[in-house]
GROMACS .gro file of C-alpha atoms in nm:
model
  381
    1UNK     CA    1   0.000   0.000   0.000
    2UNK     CA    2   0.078   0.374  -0.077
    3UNK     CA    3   0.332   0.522   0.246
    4UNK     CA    4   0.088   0.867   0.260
    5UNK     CA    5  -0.225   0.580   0.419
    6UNK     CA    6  -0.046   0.251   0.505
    7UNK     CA    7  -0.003   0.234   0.908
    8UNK     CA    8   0.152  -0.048   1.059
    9UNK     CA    9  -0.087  -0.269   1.220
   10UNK     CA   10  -0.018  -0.243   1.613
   11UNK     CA   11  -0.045  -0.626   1.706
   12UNK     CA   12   0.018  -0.767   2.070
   13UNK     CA   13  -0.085  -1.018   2.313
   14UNK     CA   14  -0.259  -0.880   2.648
   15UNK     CA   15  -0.466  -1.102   2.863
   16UNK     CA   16  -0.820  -0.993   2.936
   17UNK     CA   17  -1.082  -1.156   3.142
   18UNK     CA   18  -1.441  -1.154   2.951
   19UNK     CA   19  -1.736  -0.982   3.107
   20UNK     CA   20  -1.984  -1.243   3.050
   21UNK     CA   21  -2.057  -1.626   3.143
   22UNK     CA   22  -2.171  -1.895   3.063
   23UNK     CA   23  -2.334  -2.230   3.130
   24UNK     CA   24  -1.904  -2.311   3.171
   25UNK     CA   25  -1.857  -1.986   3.366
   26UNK     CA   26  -1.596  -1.691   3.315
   27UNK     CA   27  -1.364  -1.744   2.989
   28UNK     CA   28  -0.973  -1.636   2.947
   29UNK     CA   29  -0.906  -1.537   2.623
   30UNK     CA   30  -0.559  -1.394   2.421
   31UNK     CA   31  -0.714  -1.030   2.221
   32UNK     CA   32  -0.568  -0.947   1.894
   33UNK     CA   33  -0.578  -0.510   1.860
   34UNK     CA   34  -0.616  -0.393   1.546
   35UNK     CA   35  -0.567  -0.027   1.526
   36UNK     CA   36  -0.680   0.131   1.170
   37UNK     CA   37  -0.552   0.447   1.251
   38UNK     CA   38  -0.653   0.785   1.188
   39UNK     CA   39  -0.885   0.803   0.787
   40UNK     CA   40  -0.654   0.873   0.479
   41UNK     CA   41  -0.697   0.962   0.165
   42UNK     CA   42  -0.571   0.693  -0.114
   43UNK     CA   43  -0.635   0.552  -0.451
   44UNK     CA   44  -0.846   0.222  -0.550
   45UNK     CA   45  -0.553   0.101  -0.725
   46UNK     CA   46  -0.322   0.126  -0.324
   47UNK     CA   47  -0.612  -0.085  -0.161
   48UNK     CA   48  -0.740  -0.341  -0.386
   49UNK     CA   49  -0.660  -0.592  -0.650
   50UNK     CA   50  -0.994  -0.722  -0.867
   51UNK     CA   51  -0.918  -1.075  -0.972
   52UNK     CA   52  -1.238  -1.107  -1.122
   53UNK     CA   53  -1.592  -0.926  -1.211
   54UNK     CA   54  -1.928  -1.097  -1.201
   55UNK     CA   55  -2.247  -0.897  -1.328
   56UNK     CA   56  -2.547  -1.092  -1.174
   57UNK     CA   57  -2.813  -1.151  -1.450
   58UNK     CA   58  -3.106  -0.865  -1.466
   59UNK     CA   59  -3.496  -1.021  -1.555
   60UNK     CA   60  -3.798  -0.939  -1.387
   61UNK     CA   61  -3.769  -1.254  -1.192
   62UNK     CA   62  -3.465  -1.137  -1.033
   63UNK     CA   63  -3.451  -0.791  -1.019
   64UNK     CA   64  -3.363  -0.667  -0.663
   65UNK     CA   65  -3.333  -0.347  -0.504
   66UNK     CA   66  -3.029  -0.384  -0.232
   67UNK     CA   67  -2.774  -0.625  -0.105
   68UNK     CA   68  -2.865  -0.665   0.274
   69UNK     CA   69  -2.692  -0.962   0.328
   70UNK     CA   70  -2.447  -1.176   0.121
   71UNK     CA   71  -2.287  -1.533   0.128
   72UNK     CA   72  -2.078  -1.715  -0.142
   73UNK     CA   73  -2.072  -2.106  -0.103
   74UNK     CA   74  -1.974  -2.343  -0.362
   75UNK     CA   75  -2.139  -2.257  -0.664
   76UNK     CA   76  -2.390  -2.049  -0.556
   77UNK     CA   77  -2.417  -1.639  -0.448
   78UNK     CA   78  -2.684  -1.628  -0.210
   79UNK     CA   79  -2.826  -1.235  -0.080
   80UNK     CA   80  -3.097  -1.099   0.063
   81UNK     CA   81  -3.269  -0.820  -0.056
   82UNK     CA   82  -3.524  -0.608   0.141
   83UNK     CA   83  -3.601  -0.327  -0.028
   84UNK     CA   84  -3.770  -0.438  -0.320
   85UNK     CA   85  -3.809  -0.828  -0.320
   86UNK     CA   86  -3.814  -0.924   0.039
   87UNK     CA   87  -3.660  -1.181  -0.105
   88UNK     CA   88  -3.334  -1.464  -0.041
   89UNK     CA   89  -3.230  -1.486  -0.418
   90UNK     CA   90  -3.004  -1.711  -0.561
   91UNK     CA   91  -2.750  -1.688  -0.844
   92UNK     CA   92  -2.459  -1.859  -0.987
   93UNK     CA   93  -2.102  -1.769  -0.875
   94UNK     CA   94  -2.000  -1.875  -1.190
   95UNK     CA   95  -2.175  -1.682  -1.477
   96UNK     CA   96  -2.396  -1.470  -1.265
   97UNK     CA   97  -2.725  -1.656  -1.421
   98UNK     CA   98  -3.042  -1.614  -1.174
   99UNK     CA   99  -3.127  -2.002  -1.054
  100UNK     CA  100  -3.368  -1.973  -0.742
  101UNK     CA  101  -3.556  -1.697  -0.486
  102UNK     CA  102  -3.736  -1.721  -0.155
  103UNK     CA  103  -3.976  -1.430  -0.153
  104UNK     CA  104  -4.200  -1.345   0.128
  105UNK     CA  105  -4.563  -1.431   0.032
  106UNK     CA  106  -4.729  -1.473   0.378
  107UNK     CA  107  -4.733  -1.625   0.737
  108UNK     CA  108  -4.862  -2.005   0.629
  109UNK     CA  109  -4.601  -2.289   0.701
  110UNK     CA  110  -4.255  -2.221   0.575
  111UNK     CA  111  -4.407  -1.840   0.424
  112UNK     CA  112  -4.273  -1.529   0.602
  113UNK     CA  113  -4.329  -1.141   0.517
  114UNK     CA  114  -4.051  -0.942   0.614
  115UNK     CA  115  -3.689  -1.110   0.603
  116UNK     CA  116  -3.425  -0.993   0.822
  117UNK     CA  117  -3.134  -1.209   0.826
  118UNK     CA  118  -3.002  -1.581   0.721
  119UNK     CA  119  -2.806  -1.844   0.794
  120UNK     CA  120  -2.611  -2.088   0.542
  121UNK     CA  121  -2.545  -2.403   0.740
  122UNK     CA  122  -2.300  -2.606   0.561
  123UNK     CA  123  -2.246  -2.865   0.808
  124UNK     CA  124  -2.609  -3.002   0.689
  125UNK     CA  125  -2.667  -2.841   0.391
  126UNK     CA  126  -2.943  -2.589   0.508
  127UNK     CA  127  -3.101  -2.229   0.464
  128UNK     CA  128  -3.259  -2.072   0.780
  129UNK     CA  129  -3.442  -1.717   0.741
  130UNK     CA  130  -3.550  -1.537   1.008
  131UNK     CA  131  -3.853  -1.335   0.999
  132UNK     CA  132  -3.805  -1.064   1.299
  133UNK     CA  133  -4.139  -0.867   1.212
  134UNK     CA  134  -4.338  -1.238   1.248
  135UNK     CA  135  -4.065  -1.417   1.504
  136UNK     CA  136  -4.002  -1.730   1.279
  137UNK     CA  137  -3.707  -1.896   1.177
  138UNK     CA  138  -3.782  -2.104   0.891
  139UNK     CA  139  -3.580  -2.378   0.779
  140UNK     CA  140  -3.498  -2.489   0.404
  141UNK     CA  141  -3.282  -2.726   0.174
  142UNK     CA  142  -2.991  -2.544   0.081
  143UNK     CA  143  -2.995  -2.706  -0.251
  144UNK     CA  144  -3.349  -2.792  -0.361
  145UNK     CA  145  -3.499  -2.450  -0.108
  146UNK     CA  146  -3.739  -2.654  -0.054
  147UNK     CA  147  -3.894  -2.534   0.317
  148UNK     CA  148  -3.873  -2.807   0.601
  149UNK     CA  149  -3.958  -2.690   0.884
  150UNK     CA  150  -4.001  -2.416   1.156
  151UNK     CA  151  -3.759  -2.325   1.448
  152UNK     CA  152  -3.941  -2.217   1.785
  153UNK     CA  153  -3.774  -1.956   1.945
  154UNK     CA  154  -3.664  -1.889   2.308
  155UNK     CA  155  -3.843  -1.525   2.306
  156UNK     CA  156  -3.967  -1.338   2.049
  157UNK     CA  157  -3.815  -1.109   1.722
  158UNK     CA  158  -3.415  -1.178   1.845
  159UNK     CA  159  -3.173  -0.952   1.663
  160UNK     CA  160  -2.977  -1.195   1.517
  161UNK     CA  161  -2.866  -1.571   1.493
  162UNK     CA  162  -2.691  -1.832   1.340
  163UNK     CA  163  -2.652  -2.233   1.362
  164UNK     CA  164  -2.314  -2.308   1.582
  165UNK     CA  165  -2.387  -2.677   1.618
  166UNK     CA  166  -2.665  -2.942   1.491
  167UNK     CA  167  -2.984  -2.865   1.623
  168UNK     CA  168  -2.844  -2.623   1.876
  169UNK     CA  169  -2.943  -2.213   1.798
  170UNK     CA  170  -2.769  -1.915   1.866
  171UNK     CA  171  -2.958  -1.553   1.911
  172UNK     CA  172  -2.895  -1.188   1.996
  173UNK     CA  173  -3.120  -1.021   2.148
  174UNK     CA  174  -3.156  -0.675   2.246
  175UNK     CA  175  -3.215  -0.575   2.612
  176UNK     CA  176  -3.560  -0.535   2.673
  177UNK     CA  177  -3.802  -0.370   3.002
  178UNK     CA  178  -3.924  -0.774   3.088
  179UNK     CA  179  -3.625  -0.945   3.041
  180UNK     CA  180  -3.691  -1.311   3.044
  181UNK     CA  181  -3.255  -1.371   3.014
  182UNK     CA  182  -3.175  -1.178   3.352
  183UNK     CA  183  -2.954  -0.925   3.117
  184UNK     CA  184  -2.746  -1.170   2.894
  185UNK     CA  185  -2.789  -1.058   2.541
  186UNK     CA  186  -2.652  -1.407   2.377
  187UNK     CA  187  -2.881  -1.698   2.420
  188UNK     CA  188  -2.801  -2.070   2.300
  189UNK     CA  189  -3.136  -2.298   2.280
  190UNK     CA  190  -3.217  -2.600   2.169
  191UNK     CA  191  -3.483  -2.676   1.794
  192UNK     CA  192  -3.797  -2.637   2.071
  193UNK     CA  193  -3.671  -2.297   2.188
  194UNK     CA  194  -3.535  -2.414   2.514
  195UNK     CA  195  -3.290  -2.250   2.635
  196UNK     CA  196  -2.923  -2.405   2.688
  197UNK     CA  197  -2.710  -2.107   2.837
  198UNK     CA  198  -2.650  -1.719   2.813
  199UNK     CA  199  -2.403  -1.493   2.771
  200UNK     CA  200  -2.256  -1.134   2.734
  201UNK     CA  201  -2.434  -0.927   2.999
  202UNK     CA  202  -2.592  -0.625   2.804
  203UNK     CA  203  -2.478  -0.275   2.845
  204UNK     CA  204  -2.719  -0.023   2.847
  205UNK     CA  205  -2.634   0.015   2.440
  206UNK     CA  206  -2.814  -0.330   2.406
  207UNK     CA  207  -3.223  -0.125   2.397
  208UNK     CA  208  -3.084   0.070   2.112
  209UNK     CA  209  -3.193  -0.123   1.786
  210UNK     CA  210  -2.928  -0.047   1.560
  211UNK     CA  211  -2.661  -0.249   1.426
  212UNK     CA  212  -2.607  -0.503   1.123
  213UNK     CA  213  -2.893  -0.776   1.076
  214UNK     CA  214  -2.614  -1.022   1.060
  215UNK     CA  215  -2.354  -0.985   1.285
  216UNK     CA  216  -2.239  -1.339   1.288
  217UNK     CA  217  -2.013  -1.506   1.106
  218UNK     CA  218  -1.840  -1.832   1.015
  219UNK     CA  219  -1.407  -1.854   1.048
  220UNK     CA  220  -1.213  -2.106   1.079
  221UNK     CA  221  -1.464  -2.367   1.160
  222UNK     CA  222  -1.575  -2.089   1.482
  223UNK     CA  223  -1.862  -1.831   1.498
  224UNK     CA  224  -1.757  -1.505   1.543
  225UNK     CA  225  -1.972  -1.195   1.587
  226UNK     CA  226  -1.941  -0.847   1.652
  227UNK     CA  227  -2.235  -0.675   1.916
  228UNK     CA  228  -2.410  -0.369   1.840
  229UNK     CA  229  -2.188  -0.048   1.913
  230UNK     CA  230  -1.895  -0.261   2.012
  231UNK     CA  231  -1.561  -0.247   1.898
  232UNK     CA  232  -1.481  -0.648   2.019
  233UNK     CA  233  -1.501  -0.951   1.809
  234UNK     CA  234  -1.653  -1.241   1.988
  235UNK     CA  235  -1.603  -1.612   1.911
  236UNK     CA  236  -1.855  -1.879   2.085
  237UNK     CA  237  -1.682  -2.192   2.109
  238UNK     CA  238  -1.783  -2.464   2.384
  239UNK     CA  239  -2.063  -2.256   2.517
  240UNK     CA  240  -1.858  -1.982   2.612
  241UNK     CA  241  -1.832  -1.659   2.491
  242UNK     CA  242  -1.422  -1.450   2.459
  243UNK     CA  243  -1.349  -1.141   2.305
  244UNK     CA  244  -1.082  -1.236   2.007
  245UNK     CA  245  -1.010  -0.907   1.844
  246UNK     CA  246  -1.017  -0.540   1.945
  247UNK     CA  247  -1.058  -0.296   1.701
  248UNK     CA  248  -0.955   0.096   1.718
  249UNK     CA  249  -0.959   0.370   1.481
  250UNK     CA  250  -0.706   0.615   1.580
  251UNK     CA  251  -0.873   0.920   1.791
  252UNK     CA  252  -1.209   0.843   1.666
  253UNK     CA  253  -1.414   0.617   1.865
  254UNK     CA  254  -1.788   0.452   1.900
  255UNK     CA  255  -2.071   0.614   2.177
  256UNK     CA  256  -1.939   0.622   2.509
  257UNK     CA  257  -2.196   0.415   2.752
  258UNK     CA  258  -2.256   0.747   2.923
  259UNK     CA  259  -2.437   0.883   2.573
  260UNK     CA  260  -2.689   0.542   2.586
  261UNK     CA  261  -2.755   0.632   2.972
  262UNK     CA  262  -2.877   0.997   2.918
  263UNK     CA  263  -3.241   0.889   2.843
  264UNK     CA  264  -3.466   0.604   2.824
  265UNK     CA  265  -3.581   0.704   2.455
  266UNK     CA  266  -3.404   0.563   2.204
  267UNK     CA  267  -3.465   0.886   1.938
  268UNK     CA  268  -3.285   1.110   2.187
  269UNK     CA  269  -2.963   0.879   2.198
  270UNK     CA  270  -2.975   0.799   1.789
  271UNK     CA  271  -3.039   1.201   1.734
  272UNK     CA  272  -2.689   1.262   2.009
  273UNK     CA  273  -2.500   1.024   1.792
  274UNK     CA  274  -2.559   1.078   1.474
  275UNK     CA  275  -2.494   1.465   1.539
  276UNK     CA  276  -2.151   1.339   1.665
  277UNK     CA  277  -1.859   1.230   1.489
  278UNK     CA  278  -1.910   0.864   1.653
  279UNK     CA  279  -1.868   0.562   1.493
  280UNK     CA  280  -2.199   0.343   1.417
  281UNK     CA  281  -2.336   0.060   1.229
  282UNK     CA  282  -2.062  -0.175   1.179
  283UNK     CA  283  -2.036  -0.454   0.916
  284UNK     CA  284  -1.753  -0.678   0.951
  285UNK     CA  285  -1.600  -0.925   0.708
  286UNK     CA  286  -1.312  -1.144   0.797
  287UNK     CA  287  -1.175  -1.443   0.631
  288UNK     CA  288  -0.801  -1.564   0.635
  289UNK     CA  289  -0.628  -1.293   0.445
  290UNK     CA  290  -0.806  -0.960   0.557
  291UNK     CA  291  -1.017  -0.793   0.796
  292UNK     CA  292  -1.253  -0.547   0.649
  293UNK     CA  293  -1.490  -0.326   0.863
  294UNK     CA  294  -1.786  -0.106   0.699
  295UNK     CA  295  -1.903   0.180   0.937
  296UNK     CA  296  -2.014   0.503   0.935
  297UNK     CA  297  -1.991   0.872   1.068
  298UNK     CA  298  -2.296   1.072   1.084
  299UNK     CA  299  -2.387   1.022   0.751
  300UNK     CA  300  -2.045   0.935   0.600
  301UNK     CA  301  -1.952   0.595   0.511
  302UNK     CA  302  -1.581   0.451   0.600
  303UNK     CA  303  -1.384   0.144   0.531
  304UNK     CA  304  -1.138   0.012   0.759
  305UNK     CA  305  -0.878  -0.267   0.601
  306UNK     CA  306  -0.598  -0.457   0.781
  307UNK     CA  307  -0.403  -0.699   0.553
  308UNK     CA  308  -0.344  -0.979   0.761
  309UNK     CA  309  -0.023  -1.134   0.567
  310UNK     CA  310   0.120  -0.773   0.542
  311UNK     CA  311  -0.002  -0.653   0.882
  312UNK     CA  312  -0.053  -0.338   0.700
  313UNK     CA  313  -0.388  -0.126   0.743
  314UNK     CA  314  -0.563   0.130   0.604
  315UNK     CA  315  -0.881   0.342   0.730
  316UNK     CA  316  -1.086   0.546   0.450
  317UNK     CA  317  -1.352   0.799   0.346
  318UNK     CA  318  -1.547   0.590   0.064
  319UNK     CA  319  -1.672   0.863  -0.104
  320UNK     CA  320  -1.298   0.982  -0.086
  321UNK     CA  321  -1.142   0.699  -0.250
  322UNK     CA  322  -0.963   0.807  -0.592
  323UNK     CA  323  -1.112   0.556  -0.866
  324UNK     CA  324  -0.763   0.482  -1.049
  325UNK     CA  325  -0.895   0.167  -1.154
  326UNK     CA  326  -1.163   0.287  -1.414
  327UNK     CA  327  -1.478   0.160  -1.205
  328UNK     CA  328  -1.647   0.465  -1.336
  329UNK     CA  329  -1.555   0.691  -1.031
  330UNK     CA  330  -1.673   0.425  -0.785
  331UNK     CA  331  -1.512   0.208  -0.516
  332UNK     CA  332  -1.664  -0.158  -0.454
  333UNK     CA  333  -1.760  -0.152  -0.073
  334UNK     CA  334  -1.719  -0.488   0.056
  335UNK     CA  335  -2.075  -0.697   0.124
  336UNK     CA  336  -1.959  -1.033   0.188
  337UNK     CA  337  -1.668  -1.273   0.141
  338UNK     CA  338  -1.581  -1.578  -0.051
  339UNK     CA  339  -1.294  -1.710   0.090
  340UNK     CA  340  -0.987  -1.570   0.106
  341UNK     CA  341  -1.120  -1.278  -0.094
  342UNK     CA  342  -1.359  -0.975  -0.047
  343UNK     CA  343  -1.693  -0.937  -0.259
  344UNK     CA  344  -1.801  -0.549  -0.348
  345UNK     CA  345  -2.060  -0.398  -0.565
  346UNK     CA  346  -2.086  -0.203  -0.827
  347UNK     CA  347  -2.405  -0.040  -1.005
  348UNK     CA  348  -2.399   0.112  -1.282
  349UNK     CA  349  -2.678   0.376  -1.250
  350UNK     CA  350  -2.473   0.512  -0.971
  351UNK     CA  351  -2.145   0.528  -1.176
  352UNK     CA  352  -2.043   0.899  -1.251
  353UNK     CA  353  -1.719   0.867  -1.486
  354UNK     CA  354  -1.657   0.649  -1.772
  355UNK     CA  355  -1.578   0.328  -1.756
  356UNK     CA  356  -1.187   0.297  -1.799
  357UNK     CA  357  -1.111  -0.102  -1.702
  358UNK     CA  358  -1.092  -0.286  -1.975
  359UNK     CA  359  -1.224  -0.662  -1.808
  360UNK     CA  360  -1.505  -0.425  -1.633
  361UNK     CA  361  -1.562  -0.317  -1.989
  362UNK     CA  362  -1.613  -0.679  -2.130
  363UNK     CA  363  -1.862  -0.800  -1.855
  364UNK     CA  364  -2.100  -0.485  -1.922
  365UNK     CA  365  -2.220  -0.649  -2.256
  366UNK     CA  366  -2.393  -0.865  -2.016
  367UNK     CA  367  -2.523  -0.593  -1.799
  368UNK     CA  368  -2.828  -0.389  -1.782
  369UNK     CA  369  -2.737   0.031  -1.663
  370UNK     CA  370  -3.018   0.019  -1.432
  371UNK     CA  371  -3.069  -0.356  -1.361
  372UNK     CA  372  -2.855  -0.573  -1.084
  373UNK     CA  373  -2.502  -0.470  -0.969
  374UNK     CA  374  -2.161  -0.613  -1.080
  375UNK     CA  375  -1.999  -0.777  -0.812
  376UNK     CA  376  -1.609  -0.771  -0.784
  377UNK     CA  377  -1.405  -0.988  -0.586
  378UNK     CA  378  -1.046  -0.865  -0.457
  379UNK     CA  379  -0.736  -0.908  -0.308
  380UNK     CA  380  -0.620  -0.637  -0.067
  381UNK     CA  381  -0.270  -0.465  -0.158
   0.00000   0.00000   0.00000
């Protein structure tokens, strides 16, 4: 990376003790601090390297408005879109053809209305989607997405989940008047919605609602997630919950728990911190070569990059971000991961210099300007 933005990674061991339990009590765990450093200006061409593009076919059958949510496995992109399909939709991650979609139709058996996250088990090959509006986690075949069957929960509309083990379920929940968890946010429960431990004992930050719909994740055979307005990485392993990575950003940091305590309403805290220069919202994707972390600033949106083979890292303005590349003046934000590189997007309606890159180029016959994105997957520098 470019000397004016790269800032070496500030790596060492300390030992922390985790401020939560579990059904095996109080975890010990080694913390990995990733400081990103103060935000730099740089060019695409200093952070990235495309290896490929990938427009995703356009049709009225598969026409989608956003990219909430996105998972590569095998041969198959899967994303969920919410703003115009409320819809999983499948496509191929080899020519971008549309094969499959989930769309909400209803609340019969295996129907739901309003999506808000899934889960790709690939232990036993299936899809769960979890309907926070209706509080129903639905279960499908990964391959045929065929439904099979329903999930009950422990409480109702969690925050988020995923599948750590077979038949065992793992949900976030936010931290509510009538608590039924006695102030643990993490709860483990079994396919009837009984519950099989708790964890992570909720700051007052846990009543606000706002974070990513899909805060888990899958590494290295481990599920990691990252809490609302926290800047910890969690991994559940054996029932126990330990913070694995810290993350700072030079001078700049997220709400202090004072801001959250100030007032019971949540529309007094959100209007505090979005009139500050606090960090919210964070997205995180991880795999084995990088760390990438999507946030934002008031209404700003920043990328934070640490190379973990270089140890070098790099903390941007998107909007900022000097299109060398010929993307047609746009950088591709991250939105997912398929392994050891990063996926971004690209639309074209949104594109506001000419295309210069010659393989983008090529891939646009295929392309519709105001249909489905281009996805590009990269290397970082």
């Amino acid at each position: 990376m470019h000397k004016i933005f790269i800032i070496f990674i500030t790596t060492f061991l300390l030992i922390t003790l985790v401020d939560c339990t579990s059904r095996k009590g109080e975890s010990h765990s080694v913390v990995e601090v990733v400081d990103f450093g103060n935000v730099q200006t740089c060019k695409s061409s200093e952070l990235i390297r495309v290896e490929r593009f990938l427009p995703l076919e356009t049709s009225d059958r598969c026409l989608f408005g956003s990219i909430d949510q996105l998972e590569v496995w095998k041969d198959r992109i899967y994303l969920l879109d919410t703003y115009k399909t409320n819809a999983v939709l499948v496509f191929s991650a080899t020519d971008g053809k549309f094969i499959h979609k989930i769309e909400g139709t209803g609340n019969g058996p295996g129907e739901f209305l309003s999506p808000h996250s899934f889960w790709i088990d690939r232990s036993d090959g299936s899809l769960y989607i979890l309907d926070r509006m209706m509080s129903k986690l639905l279960k499908y075949d990964l391959e045929s997405l065929d439904y099979e069957e329903e999930i009950k929960l422990p409480d109702l509309a969690p925050l988020a989940f995923c599948v750590p083990t077979e038949g065992d379920y793992l949900y976030y929940f936010p931290l509510r008047k009538n608590d039924l968890f006695c102030g643990k946010q993490y709860v483990e429960a079994d396919k009837e919605g009984n519950v099989l431990s708790t964890a992570y004992d909720a700051l007052a930050s846990g009543k606000i609602l706002h974070g990513n719909a899909a805060p888990f994740y899958s590494y290295g055979g481990k599920i990691r997630f990252c809490p609302y307005f926290s800047n910890c990485i969690y991994e559940w392993m054996n029932d126990s919950l330990k913070v694995c990575r810290e993350m700072k950003w030079g001078n700049r940091t997220l709400p202090e728990i004072a801001v959250f305590e100030k007032s019971e309403d949540s529309g007094d805290v959100m209007r505090e911190i979005l009139s500050s220069d606090y960090i919210r919202f964070l997205y995180v994707y991880e795999n084995r070569a990088a760390l990438a972390v999507k946030y934002y600033v008031q209404k700003d949106l920043y990328l934070s990059v640490y190379n973990k083979s270089s140890g070098q890292v790099a903390n941007v303005k998107a909007a900022a971000v000097q299109d060398d590349l010929g993307l047609g003046g746009l950088f591709p934000m991250p939105v997912g991961t398929d392994e050891d590189l990063l996926v971004g997007s690209l639309s074209l309606l949104d594109m506001e210099e000419k295309i210069i890159s010659p393989e983008l180029k090529a891939c646009l016959k295929q392309a519709d300007e105001e249909g489905n994105p281009v996805l590009v997957f990269y290397n970082l520098k």
